GROMACS .gro file of C-alpha atoms in nm:
model
  465
    1UNK     CA    1   3.816  -0.637   2.496
    2UNK     CA    2   3.619  -0.637   2.176
    3UNK     CA    3   3.242  -0.663   2.233
    4UNK     CA    4   3.216  -0.913   1.950
    5UNK     CA    5   3.345  -1.167   2.197
    6UNK     CA    6   3.090  -1.323   2.423
    7UNK     CA    7   3.161  -1.495   2.753
    8UNK     CA    8   2.934  -1.797   2.813
    9UNK     CA    9   2.760  -1.854   3.139
   10UNK     CA   10   3.024  -2.006   3.373
   11UNK     CA   11   2.968  -2.372   3.447
   12UNK     CA   12   2.995  -2.293   3.816
   13UNK     CA   13   2.664  -2.110   3.806
   14UNK     CA   14   2.487  -2.428   3.690
   15UNK     CA   15   2.663  -2.631   3.963
   16UNK     CA   16   2.561  -2.377   4.228
   17UNK     CA   17   2.204  -2.396   4.116
   18UNK     CA   18   2.210  -2.777   4.138
   19UNK     CA   19   2.362  -2.751   4.488
   20UNK     CA   20   2.087  -2.512   4.588
   21UNK     CA   21   1.830  -2.759   4.465
   22UNK     CA   22   1.986  -3.039   4.670
   23UNK     CA   23   1.995  -2.816   4.979
   24UNK     CA   24   1.619  -2.750   4.940
   25UNK     CA   25   1.545  -3.124   4.901
   26UNK     CA   26   1.748  -3.215   5.207
   27UNK     CA   27   1.600  -2.928   5.413
   28UNK     CA   28   1.247  -3.023   5.315
   29UNK     CA   29   1.297  -3.379   5.462
   30UNK     CA   30   1.410  -3.271   5.801
   31UNK     CA   31   1.172  -3.299   6.095
   32UNK     CA   32   1.122  -3.068   6.394
   33UNK     CA   33   1.423  -3.030   6.619
   34UNK     CA   34   1.407  -3.262   6.922
   35UNK     CA   35   1.237  -3.113   7.220
   36UNK     CA   36   1.105  -2.814   7.025
   37UNK     CA   37   0.761  -2.682   6.959
   38UNK     CA   38   0.632  -2.895   6.669
   39UNK     CA   39   0.396  -2.635   6.531
   40UNK     CA   40   0.657  -2.357   6.558
   41UNK     CA   41   0.911  -2.585   6.408
   42UNK     CA   42   0.679  -2.672   6.124
   43UNK     CA   43   0.607  -2.303   6.061
   44UNK     CA   44   0.987  -2.231   6.063
   45UNK     CA   45   1.054  -2.515   5.819
   46UNK     CA   46   0.781  -2.391   5.589
   47UNK     CA   47   0.929  -2.042   5.602
   48UNK     CA   48   1.277  -2.168   5.523
   49UNK     CA   49   1.131  -2.377   5.237
   50UNK     CA   50   0.948  -2.069   5.104
   51UNK     CA   51   1.267  -1.860   5.111
   52UNK     CA   52   1.462  -2.133   4.944
   53UNK     CA   53   1.203  -2.176   4.667
   54UNK     CA   54   1.202  -1.801   4.612
   55UNK     CA   55   1.584  -1.804   4.593
   56UNK     CA   56   1.575  -2.088   4.341
   57UNK     CA   57   1.312  -1.907   4.131
   58UNK     CA   58   1.519  -1.585   4.134
   59UNK     CA   59   1.830  -1.781   4.042
   60UNK     CA   60   1.637  -1.959   3.766
   61UNK     CA   61   1.519  -1.621   3.626
   62UNK     CA   62   1.875  -1.490   3.635
   63UNK     CA   63   2.003  -1.790   3.449
   64UNK     CA   64   1.731  -1.755   3.183
   65UNK     CA   65   1.809  -1.389   3.144
   66UNK     CA   66   2.174  -1.458   3.107
   67UNK     CA   67   2.114  -1.729   2.849
   68UNK     CA   68   1.873  -1.503   2.664
   69UNK     CA   69   2.130  -1.221   2.673
   70UNK     CA   70   2.396  -1.464   2.546
   71UNK     CA   71   2.176  -1.591   2.259
   72UNK     CA   72   2.052  -1.240   2.168
   73UNK     CA   73   2.410  -1.110   2.159
   74UNK     CA   74   2.520  -1.388   1.935
   75UNK     CA   75   2.226  -1.339   1.713
   76UNK     CA   76   2.280  -0.973   1.667
   77UNK     CA   77   2.653  -1.041   1.609
   78UNK     CA   78   2.558  -1.278   1.325
   79UNK     CA   79   2.328  -1.019   1.173
   80UNK     CA   80   2.595  -0.743   1.190
   81UNK     CA   81   2.865  -0.960   1.038
   82UNK     CA   82   2.663  -1.140   0.777
   83UNK     CA   83   2.708  -0.868   0.500
   84UNK     CA   84   2.986  -0.661   0.663
   85UNK     CA   85   3.223  -0.502   0.415
   86UNK     CA   86   3.525  -0.266   0.426
   87UNK     CA   87   3.421   0.100   0.378
   88UNK     CA   88   3.696   0.353   0.325
   89UNK     CA   89   3.706   0.711   0.465
   90UNK     CA   90   3.525   0.626   0.789
   91UNK     CA   91   3.650   0.815   1.095
   92UNK     CA   92   3.760   0.607   1.399
   93UNK     CA   93   3.466   0.524   1.629
   94UNK     CA   94   3.445   0.649   1.982
   95UNK     CA   95   3.188   0.708   2.254
   96UNK     CA   96   3.003   0.943   2.022
   97UNK     CA   97   2.928   0.789   1.683
   98UNK     CA   98   2.769   0.910   1.362
   99UNK     CA   99   2.600   0.654   1.146
  100UNK     CA  100   2.532   0.704   0.781
  101UNK     CA  101   2.215   0.514   0.694
  102UNK     CA  102   2.140   0.468   0.319
  103UNK     CA  103   1.843   0.331   0.135
  104UNK     CA  104   1.963   0.188  -0.196
  105UNK     CA  105   1.724   0.148  -0.501
  106UNK     CA  106   1.896  -0.165  -0.622
  107UNK     CA  107   1.634  -0.421  -0.740
  108UNK     CA  108   1.856  -0.711  -0.636
  109UNK     CA  109   1.653  -0.963  -0.434
  110UNK     CA  110   1.321  -0.879  -0.597
  111UNK     CA  111   1.154  -1.148  -0.806
  112UNK     CA  112   0.997  -1.060  -1.149
  113UNK     CA  113   0.656  -1.084  -0.974
  114UNK     CA  114   0.769  -0.841  -0.697
  115UNK     CA  115   0.911  -0.604  -0.959
  116UNK     CA  116   0.573  -0.604  -1.130
  117UNK     CA  117   0.393  -0.537  -0.805
  118UNK     CA  118   0.628  -0.248  -0.722
  119UNK     CA  119   0.567  -0.102  -1.069
  120UNK     CA  120   0.935  -0.095  -1.164
  121UNK     CA  121   1.176  -0.298  -1.370
  122UNK     CA  122   1.527  -0.433  -1.312
  123UNK     CA  123   1.800  -0.176  -1.377
  124UNK     CA  124   2.178  -0.181  -1.361
  125UNK     CA  125   2.369  -0.009  -1.101
  126UNK     CA  126   2.264   0.145  -0.768
  127UNK     CA  127   2.151   0.495  -0.649
  128UNK     CA  128   2.064   0.620  -0.302
  129UNK     CA  129   1.695   0.692  -0.251
  130UNK     CA  130   1.742   0.783   0.116
  131UNK     CA  131   2.037   0.936   0.306
  132UNK     CA  132   2.020   0.981   0.686
  133UNK     CA  133   2.285   1.080   0.931
  134UNK     CA  134   2.221   0.949   1.281
  135UNK     CA  135   2.414   1.099   1.581
  136UNK     CA  136   2.429   0.885   1.891
  137UNK     CA  137   2.585   1.021   2.211
  138UNK     CA  138   2.584   0.847   2.548
  139UNK     CA  139   2.556   1.174   2.740
  140UNK     CA  140   2.252   1.310   2.547
  141UNK     CA  141   1.906   1.176   2.608
  142UNK     CA  142   1.802   1.166   2.243
  143UNK     CA  143   1.964   1.040   1.929
  144UNK     CA  144   1.954   1.287   1.632
  145UNK     CA  145   1.844   1.179   1.289
  146UNK     CA  146   1.918   1.422   1.003
  147UNK     CA  147   1.761   1.344   0.662
  148UNK     CA  148   1.974   1.470   0.372
  149UNK     CA  149   1.798   1.562   0.049
  150UNK     CA  150   1.922   1.342  -0.234
  151UNK     CA  151   1.930   1.648  -0.463
  152UNK     CA  152   2.164   1.845  -0.234
  153UNK     CA  153   2.421   2.034  -0.430
  154UNK     CA  154   2.763   1.931  -0.322
  155UNK     CA  155   3.121   1.910  -0.452
  156UNK     CA  156   3.192   1.539  -0.507
  157UNK     CA  157   3.570   1.474  -0.467
  158UNK     CA  158   3.707   1.399  -0.807
  159UNK     CA  159   3.386   1.454  -0.989
  160UNK     CA  160   3.294   1.824  -0.935
  161UNK     CA  161   2.955   1.972  -0.849
  162UNK     CA  162   2.658   1.732  -0.858
  163UNK     CA  163   2.371   1.597  -0.650
  164UNK     CA  164   2.482   1.413  -0.335
  165UNK     CA  165   2.323   1.085  -0.441
  166UNK     CA  166   2.550   1.081  -0.747
  167UNK     CA  167   2.849   1.022  -0.514
  168UNK     CA  168   2.725   0.665  -0.452
  169UNK     CA  169   2.682   0.600  -0.824
  170UNK     CA  170   3.036   0.729  -0.889
  171UNK     CA  171   3.223   0.561  -0.611
  172UNK     CA  172   2.989   0.353  -0.383
  173UNK     CA  173   2.981   0.389  -0.002
  174UNK     CA  174   3.347   0.515   0.034
  175UNK     CA  175   3.284   0.818  -0.197
  176UNK     CA  176   2.947   0.888  -0.039
  177UNK     CA  177   3.107   0.888   0.313
  178UNK     CA  178   3.383   1.118   0.190
  179UNK     CA  179   3.139   1.354   0.026
  180UNK     CA  180   2.928   1.379   0.337
  181UNK     CA  181   3.226   1.442   0.562
  182UNK     CA  182   3.374   1.712   0.337
  183UNK     CA  183   3.061   1.900   0.246
  184UNK     CA  184   2.875   1.870   0.580
  185UNK     CA  185   3.175   1.903   0.798
  186UNK     CA  186   3.104   1.612   1.022
  187UNK     CA  187   3.284   1.269   1.067
  188UNK     CA  188   3.112   0.946   0.967
  189UNK     CA  189   3.202   0.655   1.197
  190UNK     CA  190   2.977   0.378   1.058
  191UNK     CA  191   2.777   0.288   0.745
  192UNK     CA  192   2.467   0.080   0.692
  193UNK     CA  193   2.270   0.033   0.373
  194UNK     CA  194   1.929  -0.134   0.308
  195UNK     CA  195   1.790  -0.216  -0.032
  196UNK     CA  196   1.448  -0.207  -0.205
  197UNK     CA  197   1.374  -0.576  -0.130
  198UNK     CA  198   1.440  -0.543   0.243
  199UNK     CA  199   1.226  -0.234   0.256
  200UNK     CA  200   0.927  -0.420   0.108
  201UNK     CA  201   0.964  -0.750   0.292
  202UNK     CA  202   1.006  -0.603   0.643
  203UNK     CA  203   0.673  -0.414   0.608
  204UNK     CA  204   0.498  -0.740   0.500
  205UNK     CA  205   0.663  -0.934   0.785
  206UNK     CA  206   0.521  -0.701   1.054
  207UNK     CA  207   0.176  -0.724   0.899
  208UNK     CA  208   0.175  -0.390   0.723
  209UNK     CA  209   0.188  -0.032   0.859
  210UNK     CA  210  -0.051   0.259   0.883
  211UNK     CA  211   0.052   0.567   0.670
  212UNK     CA  212  -0.138   0.895   0.631
  213UNK     CA  213  -0.188   1.121   0.331
  214UNK     CA  214  -0.231   1.455   0.506
  215UNK     CA  215  -0.235   1.672   0.196
  216UNK     CA  216  -0.615   1.684   0.177
  217UNK     CA  217  -0.607   1.560  -0.184
  218UNK     CA  218  -0.534   1.241  -0.370
  219UNK     CA  219  -0.172   1.138  -0.429
  220UNK     CA  220  -0.107   0.985  -0.775
  221UNK     CA  221   0.239   0.910  -0.907
  222UNK     CA  222   0.240   0.656  -1.189
  223UNK     CA  223   0.629   0.637  -1.186
  224UNK     CA  224   0.621   0.505  -0.829
  225UNK     CA  225   0.287   0.328  -0.857
  226UNK     CA  226   0.144   0.537  -0.583
  227UNK     CA  227  -0.237   0.591  -0.566
  228UNK     CA  228  -0.355   0.709  -0.225
  229UNK     CA  229  -0.671   0.883  -0.125
  230UNK     CA  230  -0.666   1.147   0.163
  231UNK     CA  231  -0.656   1.009   0.514
  232UNK     CA  232  -0.481   0.722   0.688
  233UNK     CA  233  -0.453   0.376   0.543
  234UNK     CA  234  -0.319   0.031   0.640
  235UNK     CA  235  -0.067  -0.051   0.361
  236UNK     CA  236   0.144  -0.344   0.264
  237UNK     CA  237   0.504  -0.345   0.156
  238UNK     CA  238   0.439  -0.252  -0.205
  239UNK     CA  239   0.216   0.035  -0.112
  240UNK     CA  240   0.458   0.166   0.156
  241UNK     CA  241   0.743   0.149  -0.092
  242UNK     CA  242   0.547   0.358  -0.337
  243UNK     CA  243   0.467   0.609  -0.066
  244UNK     CA  244   0.829   0.678   0.014
  245UNK     CA  245   0.959   0.654  -0.342
  246UNK     CA  246   0.716   0.901  -0.508
  247UNK     CA  247   0.902   1.200  -0.656
  248UNK     CA  248   0.640   1.363  -0.882
  249UNK     CA  249   0.376   1.467  -0.636
  250UNK     CA  250   0.568   1.725  -0.435
  251UNK     CA  251   0.930   1.831  -0.353
  252UNK     CA  252   1.229   1.649  -0.217
  253UNK     CA  253   1.129   1.777   0.129
  254UNK     CA  254   0.781   1.630   0.095
  255UNK     CA  255   0.946   1.297   0.023
  256UNK     CA  256   1.164   1.323   0.325
  257UNK     CA  257   0.861   1.388   0.534
  258UNK     CA  258   0.697   1.066   0.404
  259UNK     CA  259   1.013   0.875   0.465
  260UNK     CA  260   1.027   0.991   0.829
  261UNK     CA  261   0.654   0.906   0.874
  262UNK     CA  262   0.725   0.555   0.733
  263UNK     CA  263   1.029   0.494   0.958
  264UNK     CA  264   0.822   0.589   1.263
  265UNK     CA  265   0.542   0.357   1.156
  266UNK     CA  266   0.775   0.056   1.100
  267UNK     CA  267   0.967   0.104   1.425
  268UNK     CA  268   0.642   0.144   1.615
  269UNK     CA  269   0.498  -0.174   1.465
  270UNK     CA  270   0.813  -0.383   1.529
  271UNK     CA  271   0.830  -0.261   1.892
  272UNK     CA  272   0.461  -0.316   1.954
  273UNK     CA  273   0.367  -0.574   2.226
  274UNK     CA  274   0.234  -0.828   1.975
  275UNK     CA  275   0.552  -0.843   1.782
  276UNK     CA  276   0.793  -0.822   2.077
  277UNK     CA  277   0.643  -1.137   2.240
  278UNK     CA  278   0.635  -1.323   1.907
  279UNK     CA  279   0.990  -1.460   1.903
  280UNK     CA  280   0.959  -1.648   1.569
  281UNK     CA  281   0.831  -1.329   1.399
  282UNK     CA  282   1.114  -1.119   1.555
  283UNK     CA  283   1.367  -1.378   1.429
  284UNK     CA  284   1.210  -1.367   1.083
  285UNK     CA  285   1.225  -0.986   1.074
  286UNK     CA  286   1.585  -0.984   1.195
  287UNK     CA  287   1.678  -1.238   0.922
  288UNK     CA  288   1.514  -1.022   0.652
  289UNK     CA  289   1.711  -0.721   0.774
  290UNK     CA  290   2.028  -0.916   0.777
  291UNK     CA  291   1.980  -1.049   0.431
  292UNK     CA  292   1.913  -0.708   0.286
  293UNK     CA  293   2.147  -0.487   0.491
  294UNK     CA  294   2.518  -0.413   0.439
  295UNK     CA  295   2.733  -0.266   0.719
  296UNK     CA  296   3.093  -0.158   0.756
  297UNK     CA  297   3.319  -0.419   0.898
  298UNK     CA  298   3.424  -0.208   1.195
  299UNK     CA  299   3.069  -0.195   1.343
  300UNK     CA  300   3.069  -0.392   1.666
  301UNK     CA  301   2.774  -0.588   1.808
  302UNK     CA  302   2.742  -0.349   2.114
  303UNK     CA  303   2.733  -0.044   1.882
  304UNK     CA  304   2.461  -0.200   1.673
  305UNK     CA  305   2.258  -0.280   1.986
  306UNK     CA  306   2.313   0.070   2.114
  307UNK     CA  307   2.189   0.219   1.793
  308UNK     CA  308   1.873   0.009   1.792
  309UNK     CA  309   1.808   0.085   2.160
  310UNK     CA  310   1.849   0.459   2.116
  311UNK     CA  311   1.622   0.471   1.814
  312UNK     CA  312   1.351   0.288   2.000
  313UNK     CA  313   1.011   0.368   1.845
  314UNK     CA  314   1.147   0.681   1.661
  315UNK     CA  315   0.919   0.895   1.873
  316UNK     CA  316   0.987   1.242   2.004
  317UNK     CA  317   1.108   1.106   2.340
  318UNK     CA  318   1.388   0.899   2.184
  319UNK     CA  319   1.487   1.069   1.861
  320UNK     CA  320   1.523   1.433   1.749
  321UNK     CA  321   1.431   1.419   1.380
  322UNK     CA  322   1.569   1.689   1.157
  323UNK     CA  323   1.604   1.778   0.789
  324UNK     CA  324   1.936   1.922   0.668
  325UNK     CA  325   1.865   2.292   0.630
  326UNK     CA  326   1.835   2.349   0.265
  327UNK     CA  327   1.607   2.492  -0.003
  328UNK     CA  328   1.532   2.434  -0.377
  329UNK     CA  329   1.766   2.623  -0.612
  330UNK     CA  330   1.625   2.613  -0.962
  331UNK     CA  331   1.474   2.296  -1.116
  332UNK     CA  332   1.763   2.066  -1.047
  333UNK     CA  333   1.938   2.128  -0.711
  334UNK     CA  334   1.873   2.178  -0.342
  335UNK     CA  335   2.128   2.418  -0.180
  336UNK     CA  336   2.234   2.440   0.183
  337UNK     CA  337   2.096   2.728   0.387
  338UNK     CA  338   2.339   2.950   0.585
  339UNK     CA  339   2.225   2.792   0.911
  340UNK     CA  340   2.313   2.437   0.792
  341UNK     CA  341   2.681   2.457   0.927
  342UNK     CA  342   2.541   2.561   1.262
  343UNK     CA  343   2.345   2.237   1.303
  344UNK     CA  344   2.638   2.024   1.179
  345UNK     CA  345   2.883   2.197   1.406
  346UNK     CA  346   2.654   2.138   1.703
  347UNK     CA  347   2.649   1.767   1.624
  348UNK     CA  348   3.017   1.749   1.563
  349UNK     CA  349   3.078   1.912   1.902
  350UNK     CA  350   2.817   1.680   2.057
  351UNK     CA  351   2.631   1.977   2.191
  352UNK     CA  352   2.350   1.913   2.437
  353UNK     CA  353   2.137   2.178   2.278
  354UNK     CA  354   2.092   2.203   1.900
  355UNK     CA  355   1.996   2.525   1.721
  356UNK     CA  356   1.621   2.534   1.624
  357UNK     CA  357   1.681   2.466   1.253
  358UNK     CA  358   1.582   2.187   1.022
  359UNK     CA  359   1.279   2.088   1.227
  360UNK     CA  360   1.017   1.885   1.046
  361UNK     CA  361   0.715   2.046   0.881
  362UNK     CA  362   0.889   2.382   0.866
  363UNK     CA  363   0.867   2.436   1.241
  364UNK     CA  364   1.224   2.547   1.261
  365UNK     CA  365   1.351   2.906   1.205
  366UNK     CA  366   1.598   3.033   0.945
  367UNK     CA  367   1.860   3.307   0.953
  368UNK     CA  368   1.683   3.459   0.646
  369UNK     CA  369   1.372   3.517   0.865
  370UNK     CA  370   1.557   3.724   1.126
  371UNK     CA  371   1.509   4.101   1.134
  372UNK     CA  372   1.793   4.274   1.310
  373UNK     CA  373   1.899   4.628   1.413
  374UNK     CA  374   2.276   4.663   1.446
  375UNK     CA  375   2.416   4.936   1.676
  376UNK     CA  376   2.769   5.042   1.738
  377UNK     CA  377   2.858   5.029   2.103
  378UNK     CA  378   3.237   5.013   2.056
  379UNK     CA  379   3.296   5.374   1.968
  380UNK     CA  380   3.503   5.277   1.665
  381UNK     CA  381   3.387   5.429   1.345
  382UNK     CA  382   3.199   5.201   1.102
  383UNK     CA  383   3.175   4.900   1.346
  384UNK     CA  384   2.798   4.862   1.297
  385UNK     CA  385   2.815   4.888   0.918
  386UNK     CA  386   3.093   4.628   0.901
  387UNK     CA  387   2.900   4.387   1.123
  388UNK     CA  388   2.582   4.441   0.924
  389UNK     CA  389   2.755   4.360   0.602
  390UNK     CA  390   2.887   4.035   0.740
  391UNK     CA  391   2.541   3.943   0.886
  392UNK     CA  392   2.375   4.007   0.546
  393UNK     CA  393   2.610   3.749   0.396
  394UNK     CA  394   2.432   3.497   0.628
  395UNK     CA  395   2.098   3.595   0.494
  396UNK     CA  396   1.974   3.817   0.785
  397UNK     CA  397   1.753   4.113   0.721
  398UNK     CA  398   1.925   4.426   0.858
  399UNK     CA  399   1.659   4.686   0.915
  400UNK     CA  400   1.869   4.951   1.085
  401UNK     CA  401   2.229   5.050   1.162
  402UNK     CA  402   2.357   5.333   1.390
  403UNK     CA  403   2.524   5.417   1.716
  404UNK     CA  404   2.416   5.292   2.053
  405UNK     CA  405   2.283   5.543   2.307
  406UNK     CA  406   2.516   5.398   2.568
  407UNK     CA  407   2.874   5.267   2.482
  408UNK     CA  408   2.933   4.900   2.571
  409UNK     CA  409   3.311   4.893   2.535
  410UNK     CA  410   3.428   4.545   2.446
  411UNK     CA  411   3.088   4.377   2.531
  412UNK     CA  412   2.829   4.281   2.271
  413UNK     CA  413   2.466   4.219   2.351
  414UNK     CA  414   2.160   4.085   2.171
  415UNK     CA  415   1.821   4.225   2.293
  416UNK     CA  416   1.520   4.026   2.183
  417UNK     CA  417   1.146   4.037   2.249
  418UNK     CA  418   0.975   3.731   2.405
  419UNK     CA  419   0.818   3.622   2.078
  420UNK     CA  420   1.165   3.597   1.921
  421UNK     CA  421   1.324   3.360   2.175
  422UNK     CA  422   1.381   3.083   1.916
  423UNK     CA  423   1.526   3.337   1.671
  424UNK     CA  424   1.760   3.460   1.943
  425UNK     CA  425   1.877   3.104   2.015
  426UNK     CA  426   1.957   3.053   1.648
  427UNK     CA  427   2.149   3.383   1.625
  428UNK     CA  428   2.336   3.300   1.945
  429UNK     CA  429   2.445   2.967   1.778
  430UNK     CA  430   2.593   3.174   1.499
  431UNK     CA  431   2.755   3.450   1.712
  432UNK     CA  432   2.875   3.228   2.002
  433UNK     CA  433   2.975   3.328   2.351
  434UNK     CA  434   3.093   3.669   2.249
  435UNK     CA  435   2.735   3.801   2.265
  436UNK     CA  436   2.523   3.820   2.580
  437UNK     CA  437   2.148   3.757   2.532
  438UNK     CA  438   1.919   4.015   2.698
  439UNK     CA  439   1.546   3.962   2.705
  440UNK     CA  440   1.376   4.282   2.597
  441UNK     CA  441   1.063   4.451   2.732
  442UNK     CA  442   0.978   4.571   2.377
  443UNK     CA  443   0.626   4.546   2.248
  444UNK     CA  444   0.516   4.181   2.232
  445UNK     CA  445   0.440   4.208   1.862
  446UNK     CA  446   0.792   4.328   1.769
  447UNK     CA  447   0.980   4.102   1.526
  448UNK     CA  448   1.307   4.286   1.547
  449UNK     CA  449   1.608   4.211   1.766
  450UNK     CA  450   1.881   4.456   1.838
  451UNK     CA  451   2.250   4.357   1.829
  452UNK     CA  452   2.490   4.607   1.991
  453UNK     CA  453   2.843   4.522   1.879
  454UNK     CA  454   3.143   4.594   2.117
  455UNK     CA  455   3.507   4.639   2.018
  456UNK     CA  456   3.579   4.266   2.045
  457UNK     CA  457   3.292   4.161   1.810
  458UNK     CA  458   3.401   3.934   1.518
  459UNK     CA  459   3.207   3.724   1.272
  460UNK     CA  460   3.371   3.492   1.018
  461UNK     CA  461   3.251   3.484   0.659
  462UNK     CA  462   3.000   3.210   0.573
  463UNK     CA  463   3.141   2.882   0.445
  464UNK     CA  464   3.227   2.920   0.076
  465UNK     CA  465   3.260   3.293   0.104
   0.00000   0.00000   0.00000
């Protein structure tokens, strides 16, 4: 049964509640049983009345909850369906779903005065300022949110090599979905888009948010109308929009960091106690979102509620925030790093443990930072050199090749010092189950792991060669 359908509270429940009320009234008028102890009878009657009152209160709360659930479900359903549109190339939805969330820089919905406040002017067409892939799995505790750099170098079907945000300009949501699926190797099940005006108005509706300039110096970008001193500041919608739009103060990755900080701030403010108990304000915020958000027409009410519930306050307990593993390549593009497919494959497989890559603020590790000695334990001539050549193609630093002191036959092992545990997890994600991890008692300061390859060792070439 589609979860867009809602079953109203059965009339029988109201009739039962009325009957319960009549039973209490009739019970309350009864006297003590003939020949009984009056005091004991009075105490028994009071006890029965108390239990009945408690039962009525509980039933009343249940009815209120059911009515609230009914109205909330209908309200969310209206929001989801208000600007629903067909989006081609989406994969069929299932228990595990990947949502592509897009922030569009269309000026539609902004008045001339708001355009002046934002420090921009009306332009034709639309581009994507923000691209985020959200992975939601019922069996995993956290949702995963992967920010995709808008300058990521991709092959856009039918248009050749370009930045990923150009896909939207060339072919709208359908081409952007297809580009993400083909270049990142992961299906997209649902699509949602929010524009400039919604961005600005939601912040003002929640009473502003607190954002922090943690660079230690002033941020000035006249193109985005951003002027922010060091430290944390309470900002309105215009100032918040400038904070996330600025492109001339740092890199695409600095911009992603500001976007993630902003999203946390907004979700935290919306879910704060003061806003949650203010029903008119919540309704107003929801209406703003509905007016400025487009979704695919296959998104169901239950899926939308599940997404909102899983994102929660966007804190570390509910959401694993990542950045698509990539790095600048010249003045124009950002290119994927060799470990990027490992993260995407883990999401596509709905893995319960993701490789330690793409973590915010550079806390993740990269294959290019790994130092590896490769030893031949198979006894076959050239096995270590062949494995080392393939590993270099993934960006690893091979510091030594040679023969193992003890043959391993078909088994391959990876010995790593304690300080390289994260790096070992990343390499294990690349090599798979064919390699057994072995903690090493090497010196604590060692940064080198040792891979001993057996006769069954095999490593495919990196994507694209």
